[in-house]
């Protein structure tokens, strides 16, 4: 699924093909000598059900936990407006090889013309802990720049 989005890629990040990741957008921030390449992903999901944004964020944690050796939710907070609620969550991930990563997820609701048209964007930034702290301001600017394009007078 694709969605007409506008956003600004932070300095130092390079867009790459999403491949079979399930994401509609992927960017990487290569750091010479680093074991893990930090990445930003954008995924879009149609959610015609009445699941709350908190439930959707919890589903993302559950889905991710099935592929990792360990996962801790460090924080979760509500963002957005009542008409378009969102959730941010900070996760500590541990791979099967023992690598520790930090992932910041932002789940945003895009209301549709009808409840069946509701979409949820998942924006995520994954990096090693030291890199995550350094890259956080750029990811925050990226999230703040995301806009859904309007089409011929019709809200999307």
mmCIF file with all atom_site columns, C-alpha atoms in Angstrom:
data_model
loop_
_atom_site.group_PDB
_atom_site.id
_atom_site.type_symbol
_atom_site.label_atom_id
_atom_site.label_alt_id
_atom_site.label_comp_id
_atom_site.label_asym_id
_atom_site.label_entity_id
_atom_site.label_seq_id
_atom_site.pdbx_PDB_ins_code
_atom_site.Cartn_x
_atom_site.Cartn_y
_atom_site.Cartn_z
_atom_site.occupancy
_atom_site.B_iso_or_equiv
_atom_site.pdbx_formal_charge
_atom_site.auth_seq_id
_atom_site.auth_comp_id
_atom_site.auth_asym_id
_atom_site.auth_atom_id
_atom_site.pdbx_PDB_model_num
ATOM 1   C CA . UNK A 1 1   ? 0.000   0.000   0.000  1.00 0.00 ? 1   UNK A CA 1
ATOM 2   C CA . UNK A 1 2   ? 1.252   3.469   -0.747 1.00 0.00 ? 2   UNK A CA 1
ATOM 3   C CA . UNK A 1 3   ? 0.067   6.827   0.465  1.00 0.00 ? 3   UNK A CA 1
ATOM 4   C CA . UNK A 1 4   ? 0.945   10.209  -0.986 1.00 0.00 ? 4   UNK A CA 1
ATOM 5   C CA . UNK A 1 5   ? 3.220   11.570  1.723  1.00 0.00 ? 5   UNK A CA 1
ATOM 6   C CA . UNK A 1 6   ? 5.522   14.548  1.815  1.00 0.00 ? 6   UNK A CA 1
ATOM 7   C CA . UNK A 1 7   ? 8.418   14.636  4.264  1.00 0.00 ? 7   UNK A CA 1
ATOM 8   C CA . UNK A 1 8   ? 11.946  15.950  4.617  1.00 0.00 ? 8   UNK A CA 1
ATOM 9   C CA . UNK A 1 9   ? 14.750  13.387  4.888  1.00 0.00 ? 9   UNK A CA 1
ATOM 10  C CA . UNK A 1 10  ? 17.200  14.489  7.603  1.00 0.00 ? 10  UNK A CA 1
ATOM 11  C CA . UNK A 1 11  ? 20.783  15.392  6.683  1.00 0.00 ? 11  UNK A CA 1
ATOM 12  C CA . UNK A 1 12  ? 23.063  12.370  6.540  1.00 0.00 ? 12  UNK A CA 1
ATOM 13  C CA . UNK A 1 13  ? 20.279  9.930   5.691  1.00 0.00 ? 13  UNK A CA 1
ATOM 14  C CA . UNK A 1 14  ? 19.974  8.203   2.297  1.00 0.00 ? 14  UNK A CA 1
ATOM 15  C CA . UNK A 1 15  ? 16.766  6.741   0.892  1.00 0.00 ? 15  UNK A CA 1
ATOM 16  C CA . UNK A 1 16  ? 17.072  3.097   -0.186 1.00 0.00 ? 16  UNK A CA 1
ATOM 17  C CA . UNK A 1 17  ? 14.657  0.627   -1.772 1.00 0.00 ? 17  UNK A CA 1
ATOM 18  C CA . UNK A 1 18  ? 12.355  -0.859  0.867  1.00 0.00 ? 18  UNK A CA 1
ATOM 19  C CA . UNK A 1 19  ? 12.654  -4.325  -0.697 1.00 0.00 ? 19  UNK A CA 1
ATOM 20  C CA . UNK A 1 20  ? 10.441  -6.878  1.050  1.00 0.00 ? 20  UNK A CA 1
ATOM 21  C CA . UNK A 1 21  ? 10.539  -5.065  4.406  1.00 0.00 ? 21  UNK A CA 1
ATOM 22  C CA . UNK A 1 22  ? 6.846   -4.179  4.239  1.00 0.00 ? 22  UNK A CA 1
ATOM 23  C CA . UNK A 1 23  ? 7.743   -0.487  4.504  1.00 0.00 ? 23  UNK A CA 1
ATOM 24  C CA . UNK A 1 24  ? 6.818   2.123   1.901  1.00 0.00 ? 24  UNK A CA 1
ATOM 25  C CA . UNK A 1 25  ? 9.963   4.145   2.670  1.00 0.00 ? 25  UNK A CA 1
ATOM 26  C CA . UNK A 1 26  ? 13.379  3.290   4.125  1.00 0.00 ? 26  UNK A CA 1
ATOM 27  C CA . UNK A 1 27  ? 16.383  5.534   4.742  1.00 0.00 ? 27  UNK A CA 1
ATOM 28  C CA . UNK A 1 28  ? 19.758  4.574   6.222  1.00 0.00 ? 28  UNK A CA 1
ATOM 29  C CA . UNK A 1 29  ? 22.465  6.556   7.985  1.00 0.00 ? 29  UNK A CA 1
ATOM 30  C CA . UNK A 1 30  ? 25.724  4.708   7.290  1.00 0.00 ? 30  UNK A CA 1
ATOM 31  C CA . UNK A 1 31  ? 28.402  5.155   9.942  1.00 0.00 ? 31  UNK A CA 1
ATOM 32  C CA . UNK A 1 32  ? 31.835  3.727   9.062  1.00 0.00 ? 32  UNK A CA 1
ATOM 33  C CA . UNK A 1 33  ? 32.929  1.107   11.547 1.00 0.00 ? 33  UNK A CA 1
ATOM 34  C CA . UNK A 1 34  ? 29.503  0.700   13.139 1.00 0.00 ? 34  UNK A CA 1
ATOM 35  C CA . UNK A 1 35  ? 28.120  -2.819  13.441 1.00 0.00 ? 35  UNK A CA 1
ATOM 36  C CA . UNK A 1 36  ? 24.493  -1.747  12.816 1.00 0.00 ? 36  UNK A CA 1
ATOM 37  C CA . UNK A 1 37  ? 23.350  0.744   10.179 1.00 0.00 ? 37  UNK A CA 1
ATOM 38  C CA . UNK A 1 38  ? 20.711  3.090   11.639 1.00 0.00 ? 38  UNK A CA 1
ATOM 39  C CA . UNK A 1 39  ? 17.480  3.194   9.649  1.00 0.00 ? 39  UNK A CA 1
ATOM 40  C CA . UNK A 1 40  ? 14.202  5.042   9.373  1.00 0.00 ? 40  UNK A CA 1
ATOM 41  C CA . UNK A 1 41  ? 11.167  3.172   8.069  1.00 0.00 ? 41  UNK A CA 1
ATOM 42  C CA . UNK A 1 42  ? 7.674   4.324   7.162  1.00 0.00 ? 42  UNK A CA 1
ATOM 43  C CA . UNK A 1 43  ? 4.855   1.792   6.979  1.00 0.00 ? 43  UNK A CA 1
ATOM 44  C CA . UNK A 1 44  ? 1.190   2.329   6.144  1.00 0.00 ? 44  UNK A CA 1
ATOM 45  C CA . UNK A 1 45  ? -1.637  0.107   7.312  1.00 0.00 ? 45  UNK A CA 1
ATOM 46  C CA . UNK A 1 46  ? -5.350  0.361   6.516  1.00 0.00 ? 46  UNK A CA 1
ATOM 47  C CA . UNK A 1 47  ? -7.301  -0.057  9.756  1.00 0.00 ? 47  UNK A CA 1
ATOM 48  C CA . UNK A 1 48  ? -11.055 -0.205  9.137  1.00 0.00 ? 48  UNK A CA 1
ATOM 49  C CA . UNK A 1 49  ? -11.537 -1.774  12.602 1.00 0.00 ? 49  UNK A CA 1
ATOM 50  C CA . UNK A 1 50  ? -12.152 0.220   15.760 1.00 0.00 ? 50  UNK A CA 1
ATOM 51  C CA . UNK A 1 51  ? -8.824  -0.655  17.440 1.00 0.00 ? 51  UNK A CA 1
ATOM 52  C CA . UNK A 1 52  ? -7.438  2.255   19.430 1.00 0.00 ? 52  UNK A CA 1
ATOM 53  C CA . UNK A 1 53  ? -4.053  3.722   18.533 1.00 0.00 ? 53  UNK A CA 1
ATOM 54  C CA . UNK A 1 54  ? -2.753  2.321   21.855 1.00 0.00 ? 54  UNK A CA 1
ATOM 55  C CA . UNK A 1 55  ? -3.876  -1.169  20.782 1.00 0.00 ? 55  UNK A CA 1
ATOM 56  C CA . UNK A 1 56  ? -2.207  -0.709  17.396 1.00 0.00 ? 56  UNK A CA 1
ATOM 57  C CA . UNK A 1 57  ? 1.047   0.358   19.081 1.00 0.00 ? 57  UNK A CA 1
ATOM 58  C CA . UNK A 1 58  ? 0.863   -2.691  21.373 1.00 0.00 ? 58  UNK A CA 1
ATOM 59  C CA . UNK A 1 59  ? 0.330   -4.897  18.291 1.00 0.00 ? 59  UNK A CA 1
ATOM 60  C CA . UNK A 1 60  ? 3.513   -3.442  16.782 1.00 0.00 ? 60  UNK A CA 1
ATOM 61  C CA . UNK A 1 61  ? 5.427   -4.376  19.934 1.00 0.00 ? 61  UNK A CA 1
ATOM 62  C CA . UNK A 1 62  ? 3.987   -7.897  19.866 1.00 0.00 ? 62  UNK A CA 1
ATOM 63  C CA . UNK A 1 63  ? 4.822   -8.330  16.165 1.00 0.00 ? 63  UNK A CA 1
ATOM 64  C CA . UNK A 1 64  ? 8.389   -7.114  16.700 1.00 0.00 ? 64  UNK A CA 1
ATOM 65  C CA . UNK A 1 65  ? 8.903   -9.234  19.835 1.00 0.00 ? 65  UNK A CA 1
ATOM 66  C CA . UNK A 1 66  ? 8.364   -12.416 17.788 1.00 0.00 ? 66  UNK A CA 1
ATOM 67  C CA . UNK A 1 67  ? 11.572  -11.720 15.817 1.00 0.00 ? 67  UNK A CA 1
ATOM 68  C CA . UNK A 1 68  ? 13.892  -10.701 18.673 1.00 0.00 ? 68  UNK A CA 1
ATOM 69  C CA . UNK A 1 69  ? 15.610  -12.278 21.662 1.00 0.00 ? 69  UNK A CA 1
ATOM 70  C CA . UNK A 1 70  ? 14.366  -9.449  23.886 1.00 0.00 ? 70  UNK A CA 1
ATOM 71  C CA . UNK A 1 71  ? 12.212  -6.335  23.803 1.00 0.00 ? 71  UNK A CA 1
ATOM 72  C CA . UNK A 1 72  ? 11.453  -3.787  26.523 1.00 0.00 ? 72  UNK A CA 1
ATOM 73  C CA . UNK A 1 73  ? 9.033   -0.883  26.216 1.00 0.00 ? 73  UNK A CA 1
ATOM 74  C CA . UNK A 1 74  ? 10.947  1.974   27.852 1.00 0.00 ? 74  UNK A CA 1
ATOM 75  C CA . UNK A 1 75  ? 8.218   4.588   27.412 1.00 0.00 ? 75  UNK A CA 1
ATOM 76  C CA . UNK A 1 76  ? 4.917   5.187   25.653 1.00 0.00 ? 76  UNK A CA 1
ATOM 77  C CA . UNK A 1 77  ? 2.952   8.421   25.396 1.00 0.00 ? 77  UNK A CA 1
ATOM 78  C CA . UNK A 1 78  ? -0.028  9.749   23.516 1.00 0.00 ? 78  UNK A CA 1
ATOM 79  C CA . UNK A 1 79  ? 0.447   12.457  20.883 1.00 0.00 ? 79  UNK A CA 1
ATOM 80  C CA . UNK A 1 80  ? -1.756  14.151  18.314 1.00 0.00 ? 80  UNK A CA 1
ATOM 81  C CA . UNK A 1 81  ? -5.314  15.372  18.501 1.00 0.00 ? 81  UNK A CA 1
ATOM 82  C CA . UNK A 1 82  ? -8.530  13.489  19.364 1.00 0.00 ? 82  UNK A CA 1
ATOM 83  C CA . UNK A 1 83  ? -9.522  13.415  15.660 1.00 0.00 ? 83  UNK A CA 1
ATOM 84  C CA . UNK A 1 84  ? -6.098  11.996  14.681 1.00 0.00 ? 84  UNK A CA 1
ATOM 85  C CA . UNK A 1 85  ? -4.547  10.362  17.732 1.00 0.00 ? 85  UNK A CA 1
ATOM 86  C CA . UNK A 1 86  ? -1.023  9.036   17.841 1.00 0.00 ? 86  UNK A CA 1
ATOM 87  C CA . UNK A 1 87  ? 1.397   7.223   20.122 1.00 0.00 ? 87  UNK A CA 1
ATOM 88  C CA . UNK A 1 88  ? 5.164   7.377   20.468 1.00 0.00 ? 88  UNK A CA 1
ATOM 89  C CA . UNK A 1 89  ? 7.037   4.549   22.102 1.00 0.00 ? 89  UNK A CA 1
ATOM 90  C CA . UNK A 1 90  ? 10.681  3.961   22.881 1.00 0.00 ? 90  UNK A CA 1
ATOM 91  C CA . UNK A 1 91  ? 11.807  0.329   22.710 1.00 0.00 ? 91  UNK A CA 1
ATOM 92  C CA . UNK A 1 92  ? 15.004  -1.464  23.693 1.00 0.00 ? 92  UNK A CA 1
ATOM 93  C CA . UNK A 1 93  ? 15.634  -4.388  21.335 1.00 0.00 ? 93  UNK A CA 1
ATOM 94  C CA . UNK A 1 94  ? 18.044  -7.292  21.729 1.00 0.00 ? 94  UNK A CA 1
ATOM 95  C CA . UNK A 1 95  ? 18.867  -9.401  18.689 1.00 0.00 ? 95  UNK A CA 1
ATOM 96  C CA . UNK A 1 96  ? 19.649  -13.114 18.782 1.00 0.00 ? 96  UNK A CA 1
ATOM 97  C CA . UNK A 1 97  ? 23.324  -12.181 18.374 1.00 0.00 ? 97  UNK A CA 1
ATOM 98  C CA . UNK A 1 98  ? 23.162  -10.026 21.512 1.00 0.00 ? 98  UNK A CA 1
ATOM 99  C CA . UNK A 1 99  ? 23.207  -6.637  19.793 1.00 0.00 ? 99  UNK A CA 1
ATOM 100 C CA . UNK A 1 100 ? 21.272  -3.993  21.711 1.00 0.00 ? 100 UNK A CA 1
ATOM 101 C CA . UNK A 1 101 ? 19.303  -1.448  19.681 1.00 0.00 ? 101 UNK A CA 1
ATOM 102 C CA . UNK A 1 102 ? 16.932  1.403   20.433 1.00 0.00 ? 102 UNK A CA 1
ATOM 103 C CA . UNK A 1 103 ? 13.831  1.898   18.308 1.00 0.00 ? 103 UNK A CA 1
ATOM 104 C CA . UNK A 1 104 ? 11.606  4.945   18.462 1.00 0.00 ? 104 UNK A CA 1
ATOM 105 C CA . UNK A 1 105 ? 8.172   4.297   16.969 1.00 0.00 ? 105 UNK A CA 1
ATOM 106 C CA . UNK A 1 106 ? 5.562   6.914   16.140 1.00 0.00 ? 106 UNK A CA 1
ATOM 107 C CA . UNK A 1 107 ? 2.085   5.668   15.217 1.00 0.00 ? 107 UNK A CA 1
ATOM 108 C CA . UNK A 1 108 ? -0.143  8.311   13.620 1.00 0.00 ? 108 UNK A CA 1
ATOM 109 C CA . UNK A 1 109 ? -3.789  8.055   12.610 1.00 0.00 ? 109 UNK A CA 1
ATOM 110 C CA . UNK A 1 110 ? -4.873  9.390   9.209  1.00 0.00 ? 110 UNK A CA 1
ATOM 111 C CA . UNK A 1 111 ? -8.672  9.633   9.376  1.00 0.00 ? 111 UNK A CA 1
ATOM 112 C CA . UNK A 1 112 ? -10.515 8.750   6.191  1.00 0.00 ? 112 UNK A CA 1
ATOM 113 C CA . UNK A 1 113 ? -13.799 9.917   4.689  1.00 0.00 ? 113 UNK A CA 1
ATOM 114 C CA . UNK A 1 114 ? -15.389 6.941   6.467  1.00 0.00 ? 114 UNK A CA 1
ATOM 115 C CA . UNK A 1 115 ? -14.144 4.862   9.401  1.00 0.00 ? 115 UNK A CA 1
ATOM 116 C CA . UNK A 1 116 ? -13.279 2.071   6.928  1.00 0.00 ? 116 UNK A CA 1
ATOM 117 C CA . UNK A 1 117 ? -10.812 4.436   5.226  1.00 0.00 ? 117 UNK A CA 1
ATOM 118 C CA . UNK A 1 118 ? -8.710  5.015   8.369  1.00 0.00 ? 118 UNK A CA 1
ATOM 119 C CA . UNK A 1 119 ? -4.977  4.566   7.881  1.00 0.00 ? 119 UNK A CA 1
ATOM 120 C CA . UNK A 1 120 ? -2.204  4.307   10.436 1.00 0.00 ? 120 UNK A CA 1
ATOM 121 C CA . UNK A 1 121 ? 1.347   5.418   9.699  1.00 0.00 ? 121 UNK A CA 1
ATOM 122 C CA . UNK A 1 122 ? 4.188   3.766   11.594 1.00 0.00 ? 122 UNK A CA 1
ATOM 123 C CA . UNK A 1 123 ? 7.396   5.799   11.567 1.00 0.00 ? 123 UNK A CA 1
ATOM 124 C CA . UNK A 1 124 ? 10.365  4.097   13.184 1.00 0.00 ? 124 UNK A CA 1
ATOM 125 C CA . UNK A 1 125 ? 14.024  4.895   13.781 1.00 0.00 ? 125 UNK A CA 1
ATOM 126 C CA . UNK A 1 126 ? 16.296  2.029   14.816 1.00 0.00 ? 126 UNK A CA 1
ATOM 127 C CA . UNK A 1 127 ? 19.921  2.466   15.892 1.00 0.00 ? 127 UNK A CA 1
ATOM 128 C CA . UNK A 1 128 ? 22.522  1.399   18.439 1.00 0.00 ? 128 UNK A CA 1
ATOM 129 C CA . UNK A 1 129 ? 22.002  3.257   21.755 1.00 0.00 ? 129 UNK A CA 1
ATOM 130 C CA . UNK A 1 130 ? 24.754  5.892   21.273 1.00 0.00 ? 130 UNK A CA 1
ATOM 131 C CA . UNK A 1 131 ? 23.711  6.532   17.665 1.00 0.00 ? 131 UNK A CA 1
ATOM 132 C CA . UNK A 1 132 ? 20.028  6.685   18.679 1.00 0.00 ? 132 UNK A CA 1
ATOM 133 C CA . UNK A 1 133 ? 20.743  9.578   21.051 1.00 0.00 ? 133 UNK A CA 1
ATOM 134 C CA . UNK A 1 134 ? 22.759  11.395  18.385 1.00 0.00 ? 134 UNK A CA 1
ATOM 135 C CA . UNK A 1 135 ? 20.169  10.820  15.620 1.00 0.00 ? 135 UNK A CA 1
ATOM 136 C CA . UNK A 1 136 ? 17.030  11.520  17.698 1.00 0.00 ? 136 UNK A CA 1
ATOM 137 C CA . UNK A 1 137 ? 16.758  15.251  16.803 1.00 0.00 ? 137 UNK A CA 1
ATOM 138 C CA . UNK A 1 138 ? 16.868  14.454  13.065 1.00 0.00 ? 138 UNK A CA 1
ATOM 139 C CA . UNK A 1 139 ? 14.195  11.777  13.466 1.00 0.00 ? 139 UNK A CA 1
ATOM 140 C CA . UNK A 1 140 ? 12.032  14.225  15.425 1.00 0.00 ? 140 UNK A CA 1
ATOM 141 C CA . UNK A 1 141 ? 12.358  16.741  12.567 1.00 0.00 ? 141 UNK A CA 1
ATOM 142 C CA . UNK A 1 142 ? 11.502  13.962  10.074 1.00 0.00 ? 142 UNK A CA 1
ATOM 143 C CA . UNK A 1 143 ? 8.334   13.042  12.008 1.00 0.00 ? 143 UNK A CA 1
ATOM 144 C CA . UNK A 1 144 ? 7.366   16.713  12.254 1.00 0.00 ? 144 UNK A CA 1
ATOM 145 C CA . UNK A 1 145 ? 7.747   17.110  8.493  1.00 0.00 ? 145 UNK A CA 1
ATOM 146 C CA . UNK A 1 146 ? 5.393   14.257  7.494  1.00 0.00 ? 146 UNK A CA 1
ATOM 147 C CA . UNK A 1 147 ? 2.304   15.525  5.678  1.00 0.00 ? 147 UNK A CA 1
ATOM 148 C CA . UNK A 1 148 ? -0.415  13.725  3.742  1.00 0.00 ? 148 UNK A CA 1
ATOM 149 C CA . UNK A 1 149 ? -0.794  15.286  0.296  1.00 0.00 ? 149 UNK A CA 1
ATOM 150 C CA . UNK A 1 150 ? -4.208  16.618  -0.650 1.00 0.00 ? 150 UNK A CA 1
ATOM 151 C CA . UNK A 1 151 ? -5.712  15.633  -4.009 1.00 0.00 ? 151 UNK A CA 1
ATOM 152 C CA . UNK A 1 152 ? -7.907  18.000  -5.997 1.00 0.00 ? 152 UNK A CA 1
ATOM 153 C CA . UNK A 1 153 ? -9.760  19.406  -3.024 1.00 0.00 ? 153 UNK A CA 1
ATOM 154 C CA . UNK A 1 154 ? -10.289 15.978  -1.470 1.00 0.00 ? 154 UNK A CA 1
ATOM 155 C CA . UNK A 1 155 ? -8.697  15.290  1.915  1.00 0.00 ? 155 UNK A CA 1
ATOM 156 C CA . UNK A 1 156 ? -6.707  12.067  2.069  1.00 0.00 ? 156 UNK A CA 1
#
